[in-house]
């Protein structure tokens, strides 16, 4: 249930002038241009972090807009390669045209993933709302079928279907399955998703367990201690941890620029001290860095999609000690 506080924050923020929204969002969004993302990567590299880059955008309405994302991600890829950053790409399949023209959308994604593969770089398909869950998974399956195994999907712990998806993908992708597991940002209907806080945590933790048992690479994307701590003890029970070669008999091959079977991931600007603590413990920790001209539309949409973010943001400003960048 979304509280009145969160709803009030969202209602207030969407009425605020653009400069104010930019001021609030600057800790969560690198800036409008690729140079801004490069600047942040340079700064955080010195902490030992690695990265995934997201070009911000809205749902597209024609294939010209898909071309923009394709071209921009090609530039990101070149920039990562040139600077030698420990970084990969996070893309939204719908931004490449998957819902408008599935064949061309798939061609765009395939070309990008193939180019990334030449640089031994990984591409993560962000998971959007339930309309495209199956399509997104199918893209990954199709590309693996073509020999492009440097691509993986995100799965959402709040969806009832996710454990079954993990089982099916274990069969389809074998040892090359590589997931980001998160709670899921979209407030999905009760018929298909858990809606209570504890149920979502339990659902997410069950997915972490199932993925680890399946030998998959597991990127745990959460800032929530009940998820992070659960993941840490699950890793221990598999004999996994920092600087230990993945001991699972069914584990996939070691991945270039990846952790020993797992990593943690967090969003730029959220719970920096917790991220640095994980890093200090030796865990591979990746920062998700969004940038793009559409930062305003993105910020407002995120708030509307999930108003609880409003309360996180407000808390970060009113009680900065709860969420230092
Ligand atoms: P929770 O929301 O309970 O947050 C725990 C604490 O972290 C909060 O109490 C607050 O202090 C802090 N916090 C969390 N979010 C904050 C914010 N925005 N601002 C300020 N403080 C915040 N979802 C999805 O559907 N598809 C996807 O592809 C992805 N990809 C993705 C990548 C990465 C790297 C991360 C970390 C997350 C995603 N998500 C996502 C979002 C994810 O599903 C989820 O909505 C958020 O991570 C929030 O859930 P937490 O597990 O962090 O817990």
mmCIF file of C-alpha atoms and ligand atoms in Angstrom, residues 28 52 125-128 154 156 180 182-186 197 221-224 227 265-267 269-271 286 288 302 306 309 312-313 315-316 322-323, ligand 1:
data_model
loop_
_atom_site.group_PDB
_atom_site.id
_atom_site.type_symbol
_atom_site.label_atom_id
_atom_site.label_comp_id
_atom_site.label_asym_id
_atom_site.label_seq_id
_atom_site.Cartn_x
_atom_site.Cartn_y
_atom_site.Cartn_z
ATOM 1 C CA UNK A 28 20.301 9.986 -8.984
ATOM 2 C CA UNK A 52 26.203 -0.281 -15.800
ATOM 3 C CA UNK A 125 18.017 -6.113 -20.552
ATOM 4 C CA UNK A 126 16.218 -4.077 -17.906
ATOM 5 C CA UNK A 127 12.807 -5.504 -17.075
ATOM 6 C CA UNK A 128 9.847 -3.252 -17.692
ATOM 7 C CA UNK A 154 16.388 -8.817 -15.075
ATOM 8 C CA UNK A 156 11.454 -9.208 -10.543
ATOM 9 C CA UNK A 180 19.835 -9.269 -12.176
ATOM 10 C CA UNK A 182 15.385 -6.991 -7.977
ATOM 11 C CA UNK A 183 12.044 -6.475 -6.268
ATOM 12 C CA UNK A 184 10.528 -4.803 -9.344
ATOM 13 C CA UNK A 185 9.679 -1.131 -9.525
ATOM 14 C CA UNK A 186 6.318 -1.384 -11.273
ATOM 15 C CA UNK A 197 6.384 -5.382 1.681
ATOM 16 C CA UNK A 221 20.068 -5.352 -7.055
ATOM 17 C CA UNK A 222 18.704 -3.993 -3.806
ATOM 18 C CA UNK A 223 19.376 -1.398 -1.134
ATOM 19 C CA UNK A 224 17.283 -3.284 1.382
ATOM 20 C CA UNK A 227 17.514 -8.796 0.838
ATOM 21 C CA UNK A 265 24.164 -3.676 -7.649
ATOM 22 C CA UNK A 266 22.847 -0.319 -6.481
ATOM 23 C CA UNK A 267 21.455 2.813 -8.062
ATOM 24 C CA UNK A 269 22.947 8.212 -5.336
ATOM 25 C CA UNK A 270 21.283 5.595 -3.149
ATOM 26 C CA UNK A 271 22.802 4.226 0.065
ATOM 27 C CA UNK A 286 28.099 -2.265 -9.529
ATOM 28 C CA UNK A 288 23.651 1.745 -12.125
ATOM 29 C CA UNK A 302 9.526 7.037 -11.946
ATOM 30 C CA UNK A 306 6.084 4.013 -7.795
ATOM 31 C CA UNK A 309 10.294 6.557 -4.299
ATOM 32 C CA UNK A 312 12.740 7.741 -0.164
ATOM 33 C CA UNK A 313 13.752 10.964 -1.893
ATOM 34 C CA UNK A 315 13.697 11.115 3.504
ATOM 35 C CA UNK A 316 17.092 11.517 1.843
ATOM 36 C CA UNK A 322 19.636 7.694 6.095
ATOM 37 C CA UNK A 323 20.814 7.804 2.482
HETATM 38 P P1 LIG B 1 13.493 -0.506 -0.800
HETATM 39 O O1 LIG B 1 12.672 0.201 -1.807
HETATM 40 O O2 LIG B 1 12.814 -1.016 0.433
HETATM 41 O O3 LIG B 1 14.685 0.418 -0.420
HETATM 42 C C1 LIG B 1 15.499 0.179 0.723
HETATM 43 C C2 LIG B 1 16.060 1.517 1.164
HETATM 44 O O4 LIG B 1 16.929 2.044 0.135
HETATM 45 C C3 LIG B 1 14.993 2.609 1.356
HETATM 46 O O5 LIG B 1 14.465 2.586 2.661
HETATM 47 C C4 LIG B 1 15.760 3.876 1.048
HETATM 48 O O6 LIG B 1 16.510 4.277 2.180
HETATM 49 C C5 LIG B 1 16.725 3.427 -0.015
HETATM 50 N N1 LIG B 1 16.188 3.675 -1.368
HETATM 51 C C6 LIG B 1 15.709 2.758 -2.255
HETATM 52 N N2 LIG B 1 15.381 3.350 -3.423
HETATM 53 C C7 LIG B 1 15.665 4.669 -3.264
HETATM 54 C C8 LIG B 1 15.563 5.829 -4.105
HETATM 55 N N3 LIG B 1 15.111 5.740 -5.362
HETATM 56 N N4 LIG B 1 15.936 7.036 -3.599
HETATM 57 C C9 LIG B 1 16.415 7.157 -2.338
HETATM 58 N N5 LIG B 1 16.534 6.104 -1.497
HETATM 59 C C10 LIG B 1 16.169 4.882 -1.952
HETATM 60 N N6 LIG B 1 13.278 -2.569 -11.241
HETATM 61 C C11 LIG B 1 12.654 -3.084 -12.312
HETATM 62 O O7 LIG B 1 11.443 -3.274 -12.291
HETATM 63 N N7 LIG B 1 13.349 -3.399 -13.434
HETATM 64 C C12 LIG B 1 14.696 -3.238 -13.515
HETATM 65 O O8 LIG B 1 15.291 -3.542 -14.554
HETATM 66 C C13 LIG B 1 15.372 -2.703 -12.385
HETATM 67 N N8 LIG B 1 16.716 -2.503 -12.404
HETATM 68 C C14 LIG B 1 17.362 -2.123 -11.239
HETATM 69 C C15 LIG B 1 18.762 -2.033 -11.214
HETATM 70 C C16 LIG B 1 19.420 -1.737 -10.028
HETATM 71 C C17 LIG B 1 20.916 -1.689 -10.010
HETATM 72 C C18 LIG B 1 18.666 -1.509 -8.836
HETATM 73 C C19 LIG B 1 19.366 -1.244 -7.530
HETATM 74 C C20 LIG B 1 17.298 -1.556 -8.882
HETATM 75 C C21 LIG B 1 16.630 -1.850 -10.065
HETATM 76 N N9 LIG B 1 15.243 -1.875 -10.126
HETATM 77 C C22 LIG B 1 14.625 -2.377 -11.253
HETATM 78 C C23 LIG B 1 14.445 -1.288 -9.021
HETATM 79 C C24 LIG B 1 14.081 -2.325 -7.991
HETATM 80 O O9 LIG B 1 13.149 -3.218 -8.526
HETATM 81 C C25 LIG B 1 13.446 -1.647 -6.751
HETATM 82 O O10 LIG B 1 12.289 -0.968 -7.128
HETATM 83 C C26 LIG B 1 14.367 -0.671 -6.049
HETATM 84 O O11 LIG B 1 15.677 -1.139 -5.992
HETATM 85 C C27 LIG B 1 13.898 -0.442 -4.619
HETATM 86 O O12 LIG B 1 13.896 -1.641 -3.917
HETATM 87 P P2 LIG B 1 14.967 -2.014 -2.775
HETATM 88 O O13 LIG B 1 15.196 -3.488 -2.844
HETATM 89 O O14 LIG B 1 16.175 -1.175 -2.935
HETATM 90 O O15 LIG B 1 14.222 -1.785 -1.421
#
